[in-house]
Short mmCIF file of C-alpha atoms in Angstrom, two decimals:
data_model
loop_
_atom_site.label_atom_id
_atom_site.label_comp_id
_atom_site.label_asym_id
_atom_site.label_seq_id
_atom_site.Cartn_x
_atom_site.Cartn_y
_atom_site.Cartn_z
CA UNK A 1 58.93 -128.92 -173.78
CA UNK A 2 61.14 -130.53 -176.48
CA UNK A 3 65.06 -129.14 -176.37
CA UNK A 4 67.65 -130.23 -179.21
CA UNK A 5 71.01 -129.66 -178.26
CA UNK A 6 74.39 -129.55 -180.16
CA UNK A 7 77.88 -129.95 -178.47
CA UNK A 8 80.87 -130.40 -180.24
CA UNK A 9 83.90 -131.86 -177.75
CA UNK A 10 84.10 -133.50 -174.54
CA UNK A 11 84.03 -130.35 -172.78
CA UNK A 12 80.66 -129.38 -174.10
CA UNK A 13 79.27 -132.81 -173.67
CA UNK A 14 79.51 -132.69 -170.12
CA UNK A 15 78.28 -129.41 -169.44
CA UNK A 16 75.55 -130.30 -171.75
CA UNK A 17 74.62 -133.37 -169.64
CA UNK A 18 74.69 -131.10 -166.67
CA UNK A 19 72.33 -128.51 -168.18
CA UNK A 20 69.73 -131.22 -168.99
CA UNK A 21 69.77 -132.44 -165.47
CA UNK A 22 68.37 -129.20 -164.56
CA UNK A 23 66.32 -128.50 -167.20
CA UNK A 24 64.39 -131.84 -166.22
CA UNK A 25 64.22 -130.97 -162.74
CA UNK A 26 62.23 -127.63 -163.67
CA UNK A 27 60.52 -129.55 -166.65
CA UNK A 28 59.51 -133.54 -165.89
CA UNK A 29 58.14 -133.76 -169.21
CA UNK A 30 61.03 -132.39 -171.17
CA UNK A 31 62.47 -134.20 -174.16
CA UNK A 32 66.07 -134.47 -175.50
CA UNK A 33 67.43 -134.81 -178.83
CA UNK A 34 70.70 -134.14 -179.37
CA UNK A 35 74.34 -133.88 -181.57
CA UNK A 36 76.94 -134.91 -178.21
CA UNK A 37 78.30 -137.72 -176.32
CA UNK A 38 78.01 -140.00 -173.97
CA UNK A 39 77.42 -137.75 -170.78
CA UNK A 40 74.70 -136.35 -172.54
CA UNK A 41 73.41 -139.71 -173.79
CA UNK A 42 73.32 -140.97 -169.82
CA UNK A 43 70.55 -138.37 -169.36
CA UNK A 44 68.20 -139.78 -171.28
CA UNK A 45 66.70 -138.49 -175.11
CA UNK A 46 68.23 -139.66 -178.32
CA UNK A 47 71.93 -139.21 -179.57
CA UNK A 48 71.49 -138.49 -182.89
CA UNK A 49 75.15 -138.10 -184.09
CA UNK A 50 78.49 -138.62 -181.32
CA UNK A 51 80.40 -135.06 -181.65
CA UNK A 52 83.71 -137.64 -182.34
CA UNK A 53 82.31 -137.69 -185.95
CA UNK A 54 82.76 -133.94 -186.50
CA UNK A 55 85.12 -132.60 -184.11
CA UNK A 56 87.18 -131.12 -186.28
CA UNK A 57 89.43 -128.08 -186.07
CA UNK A 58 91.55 -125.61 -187.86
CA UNK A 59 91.44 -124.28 -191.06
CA UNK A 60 93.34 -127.98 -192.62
CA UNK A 61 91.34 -130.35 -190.83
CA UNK A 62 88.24 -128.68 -191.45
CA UNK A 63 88.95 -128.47 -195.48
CA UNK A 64 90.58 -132.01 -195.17
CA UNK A 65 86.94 -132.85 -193.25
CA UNK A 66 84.34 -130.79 -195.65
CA UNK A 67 82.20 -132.85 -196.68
CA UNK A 68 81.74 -135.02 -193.43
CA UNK A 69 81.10 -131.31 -191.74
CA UNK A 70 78.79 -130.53 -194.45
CA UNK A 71 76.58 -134.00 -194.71
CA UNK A 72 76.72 -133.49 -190.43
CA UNK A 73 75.43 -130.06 -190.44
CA UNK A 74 72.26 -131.29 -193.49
CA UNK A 75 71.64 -134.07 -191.58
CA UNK A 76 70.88 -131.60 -188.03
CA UNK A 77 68.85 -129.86 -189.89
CA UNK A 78 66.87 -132.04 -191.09
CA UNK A 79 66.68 -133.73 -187.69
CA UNK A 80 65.37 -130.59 -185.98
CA UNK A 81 62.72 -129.81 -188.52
CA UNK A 82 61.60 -133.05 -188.01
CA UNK A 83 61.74 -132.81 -184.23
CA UNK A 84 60.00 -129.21 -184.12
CA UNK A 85 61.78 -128.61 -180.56
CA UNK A 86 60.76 -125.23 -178.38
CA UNK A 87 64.31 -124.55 -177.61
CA UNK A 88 67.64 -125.14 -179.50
CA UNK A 89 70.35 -125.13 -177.11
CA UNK A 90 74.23 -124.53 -178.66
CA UNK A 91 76.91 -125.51 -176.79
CA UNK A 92 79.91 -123.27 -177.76
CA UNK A 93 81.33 -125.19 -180.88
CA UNK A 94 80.48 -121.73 -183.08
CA UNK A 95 81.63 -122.92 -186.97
CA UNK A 96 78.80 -125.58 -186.96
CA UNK A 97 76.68 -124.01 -184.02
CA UNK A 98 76.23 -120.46 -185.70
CA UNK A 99 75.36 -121.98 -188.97
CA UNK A 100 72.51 -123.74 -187.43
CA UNK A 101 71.28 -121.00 -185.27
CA UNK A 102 70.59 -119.37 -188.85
CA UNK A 103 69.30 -121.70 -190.09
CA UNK A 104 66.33 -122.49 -186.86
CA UNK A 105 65.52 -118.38 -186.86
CA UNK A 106 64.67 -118.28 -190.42
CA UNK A 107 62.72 -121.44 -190.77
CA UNK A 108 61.45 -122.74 -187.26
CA UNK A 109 60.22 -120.78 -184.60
CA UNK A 110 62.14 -122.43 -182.00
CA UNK A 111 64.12 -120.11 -179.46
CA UNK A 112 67.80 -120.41 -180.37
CA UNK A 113 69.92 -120.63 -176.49
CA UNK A 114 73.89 -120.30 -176.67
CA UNK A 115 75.39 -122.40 -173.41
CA UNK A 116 79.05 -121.39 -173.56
CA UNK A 117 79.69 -118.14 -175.48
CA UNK A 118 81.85 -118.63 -178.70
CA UNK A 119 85.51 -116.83 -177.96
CA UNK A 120 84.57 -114.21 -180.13
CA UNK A 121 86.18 -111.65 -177.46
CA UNK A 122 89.85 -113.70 -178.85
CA UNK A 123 89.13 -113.71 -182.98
CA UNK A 124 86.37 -113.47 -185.22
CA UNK A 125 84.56 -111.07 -183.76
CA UNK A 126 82.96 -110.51 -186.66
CA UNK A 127 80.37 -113.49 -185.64
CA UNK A 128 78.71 -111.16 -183.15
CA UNK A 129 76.58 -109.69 -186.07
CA UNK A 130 75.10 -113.62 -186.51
CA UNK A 131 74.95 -113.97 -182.94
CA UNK A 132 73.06 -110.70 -182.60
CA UNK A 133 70.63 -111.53 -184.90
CA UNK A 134 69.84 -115.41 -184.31
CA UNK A 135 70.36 -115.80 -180.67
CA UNK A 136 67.69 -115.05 -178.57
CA UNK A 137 69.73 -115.37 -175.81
CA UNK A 138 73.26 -115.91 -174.79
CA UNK A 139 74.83 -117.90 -171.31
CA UNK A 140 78.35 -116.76 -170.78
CA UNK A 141 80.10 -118.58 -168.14
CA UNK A 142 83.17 -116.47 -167.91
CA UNK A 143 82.87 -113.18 -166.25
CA UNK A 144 84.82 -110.66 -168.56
CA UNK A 145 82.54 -111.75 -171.48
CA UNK A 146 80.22 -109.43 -169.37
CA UNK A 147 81.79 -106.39 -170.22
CA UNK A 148 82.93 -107.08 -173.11
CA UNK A 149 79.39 -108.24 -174.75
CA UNK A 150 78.52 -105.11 -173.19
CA UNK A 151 80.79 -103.00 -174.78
CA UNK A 152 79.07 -104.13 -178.02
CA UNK A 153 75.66 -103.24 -176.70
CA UNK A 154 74.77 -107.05 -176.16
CA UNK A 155 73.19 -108.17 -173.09
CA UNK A 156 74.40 -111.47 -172.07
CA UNK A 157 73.45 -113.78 -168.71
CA UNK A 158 76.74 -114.78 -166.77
CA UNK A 159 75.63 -117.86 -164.94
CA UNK A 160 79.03 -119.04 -163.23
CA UNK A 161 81.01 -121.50 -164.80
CA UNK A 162 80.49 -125.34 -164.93
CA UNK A 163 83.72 -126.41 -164.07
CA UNK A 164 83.57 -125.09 -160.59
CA UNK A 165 80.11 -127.36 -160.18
CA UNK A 166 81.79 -130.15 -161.70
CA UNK A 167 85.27 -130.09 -159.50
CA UNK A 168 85.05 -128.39 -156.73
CA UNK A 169 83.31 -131.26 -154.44
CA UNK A 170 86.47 -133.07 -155.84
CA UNK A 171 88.36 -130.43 -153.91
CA UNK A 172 87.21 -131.58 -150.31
CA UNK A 173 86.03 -135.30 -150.52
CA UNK A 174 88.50 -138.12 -149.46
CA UNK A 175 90.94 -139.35 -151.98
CA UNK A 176 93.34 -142.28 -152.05
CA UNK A 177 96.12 -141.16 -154.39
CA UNK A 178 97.15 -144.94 -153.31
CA UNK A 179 94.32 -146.68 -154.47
CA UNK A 180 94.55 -144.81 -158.27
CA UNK A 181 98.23 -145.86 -157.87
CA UNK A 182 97.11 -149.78 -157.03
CA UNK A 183 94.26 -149.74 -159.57
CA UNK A 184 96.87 -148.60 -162.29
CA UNK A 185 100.37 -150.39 -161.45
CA UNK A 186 101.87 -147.06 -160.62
CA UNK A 187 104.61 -146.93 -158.05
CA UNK A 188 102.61 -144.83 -155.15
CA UNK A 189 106.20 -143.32 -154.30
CA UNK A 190 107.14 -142.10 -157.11
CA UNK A 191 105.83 -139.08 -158.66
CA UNK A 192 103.19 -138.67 -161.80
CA UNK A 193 103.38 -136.22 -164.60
CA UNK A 194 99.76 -136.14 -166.12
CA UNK A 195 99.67 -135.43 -169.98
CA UNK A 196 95.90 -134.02 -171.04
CA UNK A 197 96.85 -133.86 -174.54
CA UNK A 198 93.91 -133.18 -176.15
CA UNK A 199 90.11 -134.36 -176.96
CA UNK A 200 90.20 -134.53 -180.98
CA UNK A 201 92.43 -136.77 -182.88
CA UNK A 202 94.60 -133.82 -184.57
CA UNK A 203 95.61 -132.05 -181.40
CA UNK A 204 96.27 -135.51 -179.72
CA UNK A 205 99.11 -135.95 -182.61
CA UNK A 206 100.27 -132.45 -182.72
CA UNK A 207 100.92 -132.47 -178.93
CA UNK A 208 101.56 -135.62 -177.42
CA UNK A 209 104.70 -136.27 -179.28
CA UNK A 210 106.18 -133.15 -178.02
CA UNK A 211 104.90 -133.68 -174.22
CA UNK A 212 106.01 -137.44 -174.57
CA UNK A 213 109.44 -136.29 -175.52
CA UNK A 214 109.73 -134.09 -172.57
CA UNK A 215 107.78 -135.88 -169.76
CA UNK A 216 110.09 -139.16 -170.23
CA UNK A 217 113.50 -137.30 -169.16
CA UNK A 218 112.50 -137.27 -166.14
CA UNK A 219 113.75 -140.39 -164.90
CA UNK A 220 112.64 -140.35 -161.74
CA UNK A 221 108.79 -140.23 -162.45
CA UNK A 222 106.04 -141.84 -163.83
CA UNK A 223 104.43 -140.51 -167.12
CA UNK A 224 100.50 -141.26 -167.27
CA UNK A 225 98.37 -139.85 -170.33
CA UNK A 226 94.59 -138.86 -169.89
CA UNK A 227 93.18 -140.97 -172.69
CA UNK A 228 90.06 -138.90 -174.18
CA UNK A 229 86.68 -139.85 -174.89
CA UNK A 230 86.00 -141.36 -177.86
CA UNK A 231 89.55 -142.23 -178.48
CA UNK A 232 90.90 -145.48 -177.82
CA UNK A 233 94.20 -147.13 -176.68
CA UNK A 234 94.68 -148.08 -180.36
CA UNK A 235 94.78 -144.81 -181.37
CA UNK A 236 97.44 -143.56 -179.13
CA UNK A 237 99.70 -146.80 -179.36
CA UNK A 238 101.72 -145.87 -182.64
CA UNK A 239 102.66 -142.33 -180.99
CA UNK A 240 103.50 -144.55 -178.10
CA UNK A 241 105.76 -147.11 -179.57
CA UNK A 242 107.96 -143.77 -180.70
CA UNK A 243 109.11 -143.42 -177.22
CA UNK A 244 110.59 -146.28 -175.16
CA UNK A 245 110.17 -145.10 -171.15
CA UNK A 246 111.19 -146.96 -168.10
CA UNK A 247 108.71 -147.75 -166.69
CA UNK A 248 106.22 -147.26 -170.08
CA UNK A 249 103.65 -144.83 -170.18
CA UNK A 250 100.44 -145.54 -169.01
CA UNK A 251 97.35 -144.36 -170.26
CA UNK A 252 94.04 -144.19 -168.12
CA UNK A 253 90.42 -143.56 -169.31
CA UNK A 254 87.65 -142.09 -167.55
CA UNK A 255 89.94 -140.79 -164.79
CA UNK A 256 90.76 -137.35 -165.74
CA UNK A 257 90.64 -135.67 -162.37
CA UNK A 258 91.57 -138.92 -160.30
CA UNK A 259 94.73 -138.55 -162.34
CA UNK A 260 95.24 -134.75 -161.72
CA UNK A 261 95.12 -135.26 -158.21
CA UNK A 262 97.44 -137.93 -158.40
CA UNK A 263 100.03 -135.66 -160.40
CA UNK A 264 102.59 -133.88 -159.37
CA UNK A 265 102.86 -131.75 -162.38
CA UNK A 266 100.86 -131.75 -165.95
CA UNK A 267 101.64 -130.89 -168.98
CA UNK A 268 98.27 -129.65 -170.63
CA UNK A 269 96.89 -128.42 -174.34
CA UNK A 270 95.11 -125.29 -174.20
CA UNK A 271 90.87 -125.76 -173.44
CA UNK A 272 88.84 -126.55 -171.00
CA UNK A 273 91.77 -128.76 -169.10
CA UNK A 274 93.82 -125.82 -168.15
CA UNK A 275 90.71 -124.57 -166.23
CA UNK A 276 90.23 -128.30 -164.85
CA UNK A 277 94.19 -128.79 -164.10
CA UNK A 278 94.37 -125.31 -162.51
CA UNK A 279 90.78 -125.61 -160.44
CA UNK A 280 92.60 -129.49 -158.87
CA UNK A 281 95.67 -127.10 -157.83
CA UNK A 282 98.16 -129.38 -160.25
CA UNK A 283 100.59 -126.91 -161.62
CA UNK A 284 101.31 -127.35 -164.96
CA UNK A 285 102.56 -126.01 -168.35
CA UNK A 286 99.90 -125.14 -171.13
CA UNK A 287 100.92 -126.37 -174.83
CA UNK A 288 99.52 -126.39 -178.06
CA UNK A 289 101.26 -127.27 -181.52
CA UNK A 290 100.39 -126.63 -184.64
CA UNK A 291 101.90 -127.25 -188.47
CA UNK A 292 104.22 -124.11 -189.84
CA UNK A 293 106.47 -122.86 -187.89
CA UNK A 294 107.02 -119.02 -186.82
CA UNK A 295 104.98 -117.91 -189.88
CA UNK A 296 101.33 -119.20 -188.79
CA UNK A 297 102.57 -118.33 -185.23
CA UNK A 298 102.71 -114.63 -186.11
CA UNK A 299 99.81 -115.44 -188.03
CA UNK A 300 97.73 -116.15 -185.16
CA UNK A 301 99.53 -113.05 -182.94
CA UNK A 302 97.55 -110.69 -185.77
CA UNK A 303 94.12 -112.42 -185.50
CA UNK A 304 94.46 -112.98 -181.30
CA UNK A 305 95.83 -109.28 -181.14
CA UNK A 306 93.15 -108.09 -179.15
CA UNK A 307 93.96 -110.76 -175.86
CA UNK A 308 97.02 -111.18 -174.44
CA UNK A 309 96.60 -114.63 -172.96
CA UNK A 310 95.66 -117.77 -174.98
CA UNK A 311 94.63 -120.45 -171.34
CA UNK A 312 91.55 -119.96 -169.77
CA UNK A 313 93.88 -119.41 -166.54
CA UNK A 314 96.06 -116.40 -167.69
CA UNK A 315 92.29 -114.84 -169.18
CA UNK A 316 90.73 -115.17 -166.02
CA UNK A 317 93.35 -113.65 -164.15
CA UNK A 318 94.67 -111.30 -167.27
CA UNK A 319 98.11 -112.26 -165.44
CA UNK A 320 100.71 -115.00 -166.76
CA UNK A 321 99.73 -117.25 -164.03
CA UNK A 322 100.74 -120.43 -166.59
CA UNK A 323 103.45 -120.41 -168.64
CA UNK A 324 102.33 -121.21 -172.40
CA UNK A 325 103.95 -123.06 -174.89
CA UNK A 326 102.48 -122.60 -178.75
CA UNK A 327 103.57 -123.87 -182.33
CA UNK A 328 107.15 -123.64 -182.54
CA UNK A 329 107.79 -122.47 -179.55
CA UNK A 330 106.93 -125.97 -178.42
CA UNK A 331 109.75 -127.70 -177.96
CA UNK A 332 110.76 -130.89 -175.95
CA UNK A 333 113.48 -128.99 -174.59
CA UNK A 334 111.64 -125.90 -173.85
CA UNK A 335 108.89 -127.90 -171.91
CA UNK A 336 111.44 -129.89 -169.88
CA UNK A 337 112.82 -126.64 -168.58
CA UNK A 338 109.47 -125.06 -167.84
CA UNK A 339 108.24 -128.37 -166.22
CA UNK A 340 111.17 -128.98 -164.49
CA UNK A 341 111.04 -125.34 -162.94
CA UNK A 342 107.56 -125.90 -161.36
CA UNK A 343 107.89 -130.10 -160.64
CA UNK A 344 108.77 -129.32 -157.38
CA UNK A 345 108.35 -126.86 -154.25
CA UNK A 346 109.86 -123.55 -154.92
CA UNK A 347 109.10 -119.93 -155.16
CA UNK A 348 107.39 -120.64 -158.78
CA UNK A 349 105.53 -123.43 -157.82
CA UNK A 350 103.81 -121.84 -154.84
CA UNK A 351 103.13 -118.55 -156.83
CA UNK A 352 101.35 -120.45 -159.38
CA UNK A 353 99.10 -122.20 -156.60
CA UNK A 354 98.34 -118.47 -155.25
CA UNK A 355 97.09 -117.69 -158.69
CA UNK A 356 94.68 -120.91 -158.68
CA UNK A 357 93.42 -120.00 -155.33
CA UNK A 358 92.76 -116.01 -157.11
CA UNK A 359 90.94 -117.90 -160.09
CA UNK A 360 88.80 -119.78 -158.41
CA UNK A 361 87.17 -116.34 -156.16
CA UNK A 362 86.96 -115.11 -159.58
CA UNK A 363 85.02 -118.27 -160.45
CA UNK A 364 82.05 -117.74 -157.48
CA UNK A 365 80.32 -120.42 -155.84
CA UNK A 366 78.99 -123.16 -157.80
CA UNK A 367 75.47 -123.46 -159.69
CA UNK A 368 76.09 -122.56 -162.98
CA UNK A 369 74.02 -125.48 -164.74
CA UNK A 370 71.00 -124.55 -162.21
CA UNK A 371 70.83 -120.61 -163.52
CA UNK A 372 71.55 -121.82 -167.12
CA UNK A 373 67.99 -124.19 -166.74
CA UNK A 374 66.36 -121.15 -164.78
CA UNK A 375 67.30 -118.52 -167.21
CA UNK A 376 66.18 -120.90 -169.93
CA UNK A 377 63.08 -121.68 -168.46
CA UNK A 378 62.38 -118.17 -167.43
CA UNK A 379 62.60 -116.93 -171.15
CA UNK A 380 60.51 -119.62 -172.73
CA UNK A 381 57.74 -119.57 -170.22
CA UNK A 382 57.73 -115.00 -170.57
CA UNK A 383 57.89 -115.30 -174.69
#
């Protein structure tokens, strides 16, 4: 069968590539196209546009970004027409993702798959009338989006999350924090505070300023950024320059996790990485900035009014596991103090390890990119 698939971040990318494993174990003759990245792109079928080009978020960056959105979105279009796939597989990503699951149900007769419900449960729940009617069927990988899709009369399939497939081997195979140390002139002795600032360029400048700010006070340790795909060292070197540290801050690539369990503490933007971070048992402090002030903060408290919790980790648990940091409440000061309070052991430290060990039962065993393939492959081969 022929599957077109559209991820929009580094996130979905991976769990995309993961997914079409699967799919070709159950399907030998399957073909790819696909909007993604490289993880995707290593399991074979075309890459017909790298998500970097369009990942894009918030209400300024999107205007600021229109017309690239726009010409993206005509151009996938087009593309799928032109490929005439069986299946059209989104991967979260719901701005551009819903628009083209419209799009397929009224003018291909392709089966429309969501991998990675849209947070619709957190605002705009008003997209569950598109998803209703141009989904054929949706792949939650976070269990309260049972109920809740439920409550709305919308059957869903929760088939575990990917994470848990993608770390937890991480979790019990050998690993030489003093070989990442070696490989990166770090100090093996001293400790590392792991900045994950981000996978887009916006949230990269909105945050790592802030956690730069903070993570450099500490004198005694050794500050080393997760550099994300599709960004390069030259993009991160004029924020650098800002900052003098002793020793300088290093930034790896490619090394997410080796650098998480390296770290002694982490300083992490709300996503996919608090889940990650939390899942390696590195306690951290979850941040996100954003441009004006209190205002758009209250802002957002009216349109996230119906969740309490903004990290994966404090949702999963529905407990403030994580201590998070948002607009202007994001402070170099304020994230000193909260790192500072967890950097080493105490009672708050080993509380918020309990709570990882609580998320991950909630989590289940691992196989979430094997049910996503067999659910998919179920429903094409019954319609």
């Amino acid at each position: 069968m022929k599957y077109y698939l559209i991820a929009g971040e580094a996130s979905g990318d991976l769990h995309a590539s993961r997914l079409m494993r699967e799919l070709k174990q159950r399907d030998p003759q399957a073909q790819f196209r696909f909007y993604g990245g490289d993880a995707m792109k290593a399991e074979g079928g075309v890459l017909v546009c790298h998500y970097s080009k369009l990942a894009y978020m918030g209400f300024v960056q999107v205007a600021l970004h229109l017309h690239e959105i726009l010409t993206g979105m005509s151009r996938c279009k087009k593309d799928i027409a032109a490929f005439k796939p069986d299946a059209v597989i989104l991967v979260d990503y719901p701005g551009f993702n819903l628009g083209i699951a419209k799009w397929v149900k009224k003018n291909l007769k392709a089966k429309v798959f969501y991998y990675i419900s849209p947070k619709i449960w957190a605002w705009k729940e008003y997209r569950l009338k598109d998803i209703r009617r141009y989904v054929d069927c949706m792949l939650s990988i976070l269990p309260f989006e049972v109920d809740y899709y439920k409550k709305h009369d919308y059957d869903v399939t929760y088939v575990g999350n990917p994470t848990v497939d993608e770390l937890e081997p991480l979790r019990t195979e050998n690993f030489s924090r003093e070989a990442f140390c070696r490989a990166h002139d770090l100090n093996g002795n001293q400790p590392i505070i792991a900045i994950l600032a981000g996978s887009r360029k916006a949230e990269v400048m909105g945050n790592l300023p802030v956690m730069l700010d903070a993570a450099i006070r500490f004198t005694c340790h050794q500050v080393v950024i997760a550099g994300a795909p599709g960004l390069t060292a030259d993009f991160y070197q004029p924020i650098l320059d800002r900052f003098r540290a002793v020793p300088p801050v290093k930034i790896v690539f490619g090394e997410t996790y080796d650098l998480l369990r390296s770290a002694q503490v982490a300083a992490v933007t709300s996503g996919t990485a608090t889940l990650e971070t939390a899942f390696l048992n590195v306690p951290q402090v979850v941040c996100y900035q954003f441009r004006g002030g209190k205002l758009v903060y209250k802002i957002m408290e009216l349109a996230l009014r119906r969740i309490r919790y903004v990290s994966l980790v404090n949702l999963l648990l529905d407990s403030p596991a994580v201590v998070e940091l948002l607009g202007p409440y994001l402070t170099a000061n304020r994230l000193y103090t909260e790192l500072s309070r967890i950097g080493e052991d105490c009672a708050d430290r080993r509380a918020m390890l309990a709570e990882y060990e609580r998320m991950r039962s909630i989590l289940g065993a691992p196989g979430a990119p094997e049910r996503a393939a067999e659910a998919i492959s179920r429903f094409l081969n019954d319609k």
